[in-house]
C-alpha positions in Angstrom: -147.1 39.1 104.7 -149.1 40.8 107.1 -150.0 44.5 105.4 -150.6 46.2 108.8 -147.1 45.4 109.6 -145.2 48.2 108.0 -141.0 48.2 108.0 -139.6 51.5 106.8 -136.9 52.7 108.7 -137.1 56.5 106.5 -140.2 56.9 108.4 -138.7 55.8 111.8 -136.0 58.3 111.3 -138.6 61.0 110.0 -140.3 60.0 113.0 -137.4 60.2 115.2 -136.8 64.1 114.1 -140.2 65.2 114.0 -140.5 63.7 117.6 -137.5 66.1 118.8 -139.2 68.8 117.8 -142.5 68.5 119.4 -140.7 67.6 122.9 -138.3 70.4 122.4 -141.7 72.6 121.4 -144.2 71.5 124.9 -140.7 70.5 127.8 -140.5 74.1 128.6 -140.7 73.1 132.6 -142.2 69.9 132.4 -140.0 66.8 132.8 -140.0 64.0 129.7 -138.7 61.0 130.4 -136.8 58.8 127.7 -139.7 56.5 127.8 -142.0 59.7 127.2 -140.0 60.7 124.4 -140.2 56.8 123.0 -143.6 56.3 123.1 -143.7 59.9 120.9 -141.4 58.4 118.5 -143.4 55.1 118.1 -146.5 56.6 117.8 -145.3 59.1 115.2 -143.4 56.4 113.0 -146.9 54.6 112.8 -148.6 57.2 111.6 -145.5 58.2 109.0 -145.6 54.3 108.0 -149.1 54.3 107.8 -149.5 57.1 105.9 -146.5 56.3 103.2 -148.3 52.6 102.8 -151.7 53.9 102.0 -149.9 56.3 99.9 -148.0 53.4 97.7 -151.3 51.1 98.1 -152.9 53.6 95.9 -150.7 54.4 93.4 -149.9 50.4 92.8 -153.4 50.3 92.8 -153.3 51.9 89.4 -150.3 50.5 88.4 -152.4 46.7 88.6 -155.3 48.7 86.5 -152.8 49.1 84.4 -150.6 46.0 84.0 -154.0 44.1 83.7 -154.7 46.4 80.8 -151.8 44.7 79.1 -152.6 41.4 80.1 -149.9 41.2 82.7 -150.4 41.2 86.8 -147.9 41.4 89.7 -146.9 38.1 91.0 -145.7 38.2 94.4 -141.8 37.1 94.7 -141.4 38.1 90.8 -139.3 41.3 89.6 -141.3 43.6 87.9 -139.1 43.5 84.4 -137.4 47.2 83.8 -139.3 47.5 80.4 -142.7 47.3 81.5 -141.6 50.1 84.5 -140.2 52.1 81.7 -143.5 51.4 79.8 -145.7 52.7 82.4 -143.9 55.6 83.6 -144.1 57.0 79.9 -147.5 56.2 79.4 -147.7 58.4 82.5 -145.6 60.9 81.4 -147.5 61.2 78.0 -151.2 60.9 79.8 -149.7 64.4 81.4 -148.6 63.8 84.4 -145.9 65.9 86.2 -142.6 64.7 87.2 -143.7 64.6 91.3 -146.1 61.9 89.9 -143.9 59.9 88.6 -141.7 60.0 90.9 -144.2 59.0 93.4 -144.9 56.1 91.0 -141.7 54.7 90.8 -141.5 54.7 94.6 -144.4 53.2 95.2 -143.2 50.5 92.8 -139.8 50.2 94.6 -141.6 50.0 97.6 -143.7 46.8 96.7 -140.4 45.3 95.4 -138.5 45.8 99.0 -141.8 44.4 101.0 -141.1 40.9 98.6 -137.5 41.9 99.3 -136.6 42.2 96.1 -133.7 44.7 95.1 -135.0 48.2 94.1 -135.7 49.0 90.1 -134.8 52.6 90.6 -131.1 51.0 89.9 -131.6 49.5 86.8 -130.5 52.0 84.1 -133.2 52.1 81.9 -135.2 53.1 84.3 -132.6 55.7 85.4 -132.9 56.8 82.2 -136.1 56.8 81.7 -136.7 59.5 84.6 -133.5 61.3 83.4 -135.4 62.0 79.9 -138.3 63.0 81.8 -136.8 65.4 84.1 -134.9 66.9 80.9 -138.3 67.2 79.2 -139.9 68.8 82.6 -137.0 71.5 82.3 -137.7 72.1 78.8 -141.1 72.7 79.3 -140.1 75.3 82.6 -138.1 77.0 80.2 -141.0 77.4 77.6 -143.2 78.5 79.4 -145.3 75.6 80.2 -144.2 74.4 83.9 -147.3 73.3 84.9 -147.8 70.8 81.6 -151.3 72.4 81.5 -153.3 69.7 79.6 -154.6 70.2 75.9 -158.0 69.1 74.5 -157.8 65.1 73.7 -157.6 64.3 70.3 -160.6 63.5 69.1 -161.2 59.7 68.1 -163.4 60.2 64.5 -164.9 57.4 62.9 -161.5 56.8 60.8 -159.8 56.3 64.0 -162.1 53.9 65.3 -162.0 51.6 62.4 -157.9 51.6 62.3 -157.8 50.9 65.8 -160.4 47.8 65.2 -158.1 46.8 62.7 -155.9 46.7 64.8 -157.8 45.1 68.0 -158.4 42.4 65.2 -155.0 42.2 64.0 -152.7 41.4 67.4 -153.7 38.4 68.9 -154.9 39.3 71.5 -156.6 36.9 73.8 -159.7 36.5 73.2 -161.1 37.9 76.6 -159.1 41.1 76.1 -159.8 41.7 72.1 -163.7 41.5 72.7 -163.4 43.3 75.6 -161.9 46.3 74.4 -163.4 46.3 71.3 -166.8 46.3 72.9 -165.3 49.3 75.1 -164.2 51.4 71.8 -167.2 50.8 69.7 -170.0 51.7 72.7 -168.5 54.4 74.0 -167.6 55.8 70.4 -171.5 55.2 69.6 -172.8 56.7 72.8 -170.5 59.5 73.5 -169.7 58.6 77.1 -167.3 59.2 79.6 -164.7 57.3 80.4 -166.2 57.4 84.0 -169.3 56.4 82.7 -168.3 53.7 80.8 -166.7 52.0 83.8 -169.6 52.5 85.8 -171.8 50.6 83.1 -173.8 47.9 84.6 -175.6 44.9 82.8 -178.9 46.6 84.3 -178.2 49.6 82.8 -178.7 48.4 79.0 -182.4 47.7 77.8 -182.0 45.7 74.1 -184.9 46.0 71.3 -184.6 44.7 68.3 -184.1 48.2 66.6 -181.2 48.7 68.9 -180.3 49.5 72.7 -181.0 51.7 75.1 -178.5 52.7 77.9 -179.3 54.3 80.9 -176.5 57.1 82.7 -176.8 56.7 86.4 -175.3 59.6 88.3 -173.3 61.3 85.2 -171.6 64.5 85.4 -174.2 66.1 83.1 -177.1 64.0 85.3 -178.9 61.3 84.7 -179.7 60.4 80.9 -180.0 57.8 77.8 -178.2 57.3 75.2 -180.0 55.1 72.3 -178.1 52.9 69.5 -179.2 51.7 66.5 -177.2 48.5 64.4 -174.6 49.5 62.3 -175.0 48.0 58.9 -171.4 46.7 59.4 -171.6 43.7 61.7 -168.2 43.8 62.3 -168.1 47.6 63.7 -171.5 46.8 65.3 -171.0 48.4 68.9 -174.8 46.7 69.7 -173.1 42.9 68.5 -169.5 43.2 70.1 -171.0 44.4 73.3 -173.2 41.2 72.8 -170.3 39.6 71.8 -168.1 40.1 75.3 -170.9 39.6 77.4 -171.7 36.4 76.0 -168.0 35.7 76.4 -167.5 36.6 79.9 -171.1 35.1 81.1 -172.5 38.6 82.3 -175.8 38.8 83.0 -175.6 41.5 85.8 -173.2 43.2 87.7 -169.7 45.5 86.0 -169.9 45.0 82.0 -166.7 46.1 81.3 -164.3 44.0 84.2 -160.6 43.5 84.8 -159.0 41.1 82.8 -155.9 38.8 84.1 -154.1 36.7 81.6 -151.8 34.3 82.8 -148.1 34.6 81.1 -147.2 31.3 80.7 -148.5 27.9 79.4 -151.5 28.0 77.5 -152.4 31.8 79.0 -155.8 31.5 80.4 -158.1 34.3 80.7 -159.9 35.3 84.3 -162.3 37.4 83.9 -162.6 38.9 87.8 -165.8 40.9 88.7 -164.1 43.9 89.5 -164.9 47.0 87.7 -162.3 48.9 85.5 -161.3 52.1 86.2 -161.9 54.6 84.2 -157.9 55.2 83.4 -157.7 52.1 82.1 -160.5 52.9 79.4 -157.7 55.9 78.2 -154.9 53.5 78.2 -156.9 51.2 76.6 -157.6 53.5 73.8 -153.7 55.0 73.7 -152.5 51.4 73.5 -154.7 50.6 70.1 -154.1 54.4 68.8 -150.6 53.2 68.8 -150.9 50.0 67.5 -152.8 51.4 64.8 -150.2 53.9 63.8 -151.9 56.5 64.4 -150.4 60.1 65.1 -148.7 60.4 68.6 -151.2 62.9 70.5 -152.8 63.0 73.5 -155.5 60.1 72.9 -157.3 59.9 76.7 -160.9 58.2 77.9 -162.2 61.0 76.8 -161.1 61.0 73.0 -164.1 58.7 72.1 -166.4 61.2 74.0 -164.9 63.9 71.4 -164.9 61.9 68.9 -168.2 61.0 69.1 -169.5 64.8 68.9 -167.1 65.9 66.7 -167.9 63.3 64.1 -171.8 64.2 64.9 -171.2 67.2 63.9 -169.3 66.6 60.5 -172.2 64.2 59.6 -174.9 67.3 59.8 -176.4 65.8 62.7 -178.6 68.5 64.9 -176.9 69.4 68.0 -179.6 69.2 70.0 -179.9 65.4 69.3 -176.2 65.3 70.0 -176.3 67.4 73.3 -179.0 64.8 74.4 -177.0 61.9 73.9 -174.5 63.7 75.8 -175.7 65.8 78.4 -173.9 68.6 77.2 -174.3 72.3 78.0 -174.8 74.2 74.8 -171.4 76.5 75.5 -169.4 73.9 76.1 -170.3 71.8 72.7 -169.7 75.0 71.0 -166.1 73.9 70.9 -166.7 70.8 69.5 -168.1 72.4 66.8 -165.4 74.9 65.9 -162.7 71.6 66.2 -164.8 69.5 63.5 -164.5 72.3 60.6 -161.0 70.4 60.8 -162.3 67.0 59.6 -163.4 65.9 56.2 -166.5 64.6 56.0 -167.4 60.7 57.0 -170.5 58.6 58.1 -170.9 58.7 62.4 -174.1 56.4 62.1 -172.5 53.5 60.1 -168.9 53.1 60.6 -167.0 51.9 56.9 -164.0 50.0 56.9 
């Protein structure tokens, strides 16, 4: 299908009334003819069409990031199954976004399913349901005080975290691609305390390797431009310096995106294709929700960021000096403060060698 062609009669019709009113606004004395007045309503309901589809083409946009997060993809001609919908819009929901969001989520989804002509999933009732709870938790949270769903600090992925959520990595059979992939993901940005924007942007030029350890160069990070150096953990297996060897060795990158989108086929012997597109930085905190939960560990608001937190937070337990820490970072001295008052909280365990 041709994407510049765009059929949405809601926008014609918006069109049509927003038209009215501008000729209504200039006629005055002047004289508009009907095909005056047509050509004001076509142009119009082009730009209303245009504007919806690059609207929907960015919110499915992430909707892909995510789906190939769980090793799925949208296939042209095939329904989108209500579960995974339901899925995503509470992964959504619990990554804080606001109802409007969502909504515009699940529309942009419908929208995809009515340009393959597909019948909308709005209608199926676990979806309906789905955005019923949603809205009922949206209310709740007016009536406490809390309409704006301001969001809390992430919860800060320690050292024990880490190793549960390897376990579990380890433990799902995944395919291959996708296990070393994210546990490469976890276990560097854990042991460099990056961004989640930062670890997307990572490029196979941007890691120097020595036989004490590596050295990875920040282009462009909030905090500036900086290195962050790791040394081999005495634990192969919760090495970040081996399993980011690992996956690149696995996915043939020499240069270019190190950590790229993954596409698993569903059926028959479910080959791997590793593209050379980038991943986004949300799918690094979906990524690390997804294992959180698969590790049983308590519901909270795990993000990209968690392994960022978790990194200075387990720093700090293990007596390290902040200034070493702030330069791994980048961090400004008042804003690591807090991580310091949050790891009083933790019991003491080891952030240079992670112990299963």
């Amino acid at each position: 299908m041709n994407q510049n062609i765009i059929t949405d009669t809601t926008s014609q019709a918006i069109a049509q009334r927003d038209a009215a009113r501008v000729i209504d606004t200039v006629m005055g004395p002047l004289v508009i003819t009907r095909q005056d007045a047509e050509q004001v309503i076509e142009m119009m309901s082009k730009a209303k069409a245009a504007n919806t589809h690059r609207a929907h083409a960015s919110r499915l946009a992430v909707f892909r990031s995510w789906l190939a997060s769980e090793g799925l993809q949208l296939i042209d001609g095939v329904t989108i199954p209500a579960p995974v919908i339901v899925k995503y819009l509470n992964s959504r929901w619990q990554g804080g976004r606001k109802l409007s969001t969502i909504d515009a989520d699940l529309a942009a989804i419908c929208y995809w399913h009515a340009e393959q002509g597909m019948d909308s999933p709005a209608r199926d009732k676990a979806v309906r349901d789905c955005i019923a709870g949603i809205k009922r938790q949206t209310a709740e949270s007016v009536r406490n005080g809390d309409a704006t769903r301001k969001a809390t600090p992430a919860d800060a992925a320690d050292a024990s975290a880490i190793v549960r959520m390897i376990r579990a990595i380890d433990a799902q059979g995944q395919h291959e691609a996708i296990r070393l992939r994210d546990r490469a993901m976890l276990l560097l940005g854990f042991a460099t305390g990056m961004r989640r924007g930062e670890i997307a942007a990572l490029r196979a030029e941007h890691v120097e390797w020595f036989p004490q350890g590596v050295i990875v160069s920040v282009w462009a990070g909030k905090t500036g431009d900086r290195q962050a150096q790791i040394t081999h953990n005495t634990d192969a297996n919760l090495c970040a310096i081996a399993a980011l060897r690992a996956w690149m060795d696995f996915a043939g990158i020499t240069s270019g995106p190190i950590f790229r989108q993954v596409i698993v086929t569903p059926r028959g012997d479910r080959r791997a294709i590793v593209t050379e597109r980038p991943i986004a930085g949300q799918v690094i905190a979906r990524t690390l929700a997804k294992w959180a939960d698969a590790a049983n560990l308590p519901a909270g608001r795990w993000s990209g960021h968690s392994l960022r937190a978790g990194f200075c937070v387990q720093g700090v337990i293990d007596g390290v000096p902040e200034s070493e820490l702030r330069a791994q970072t980048g961090h400004k001295s008042a804003v690591f403060y807090g991580y310091a008052q949050r790891a009083q909280a933790f019991s003491v365990r080891r952030n240079s060698a992670l112990r299963g």
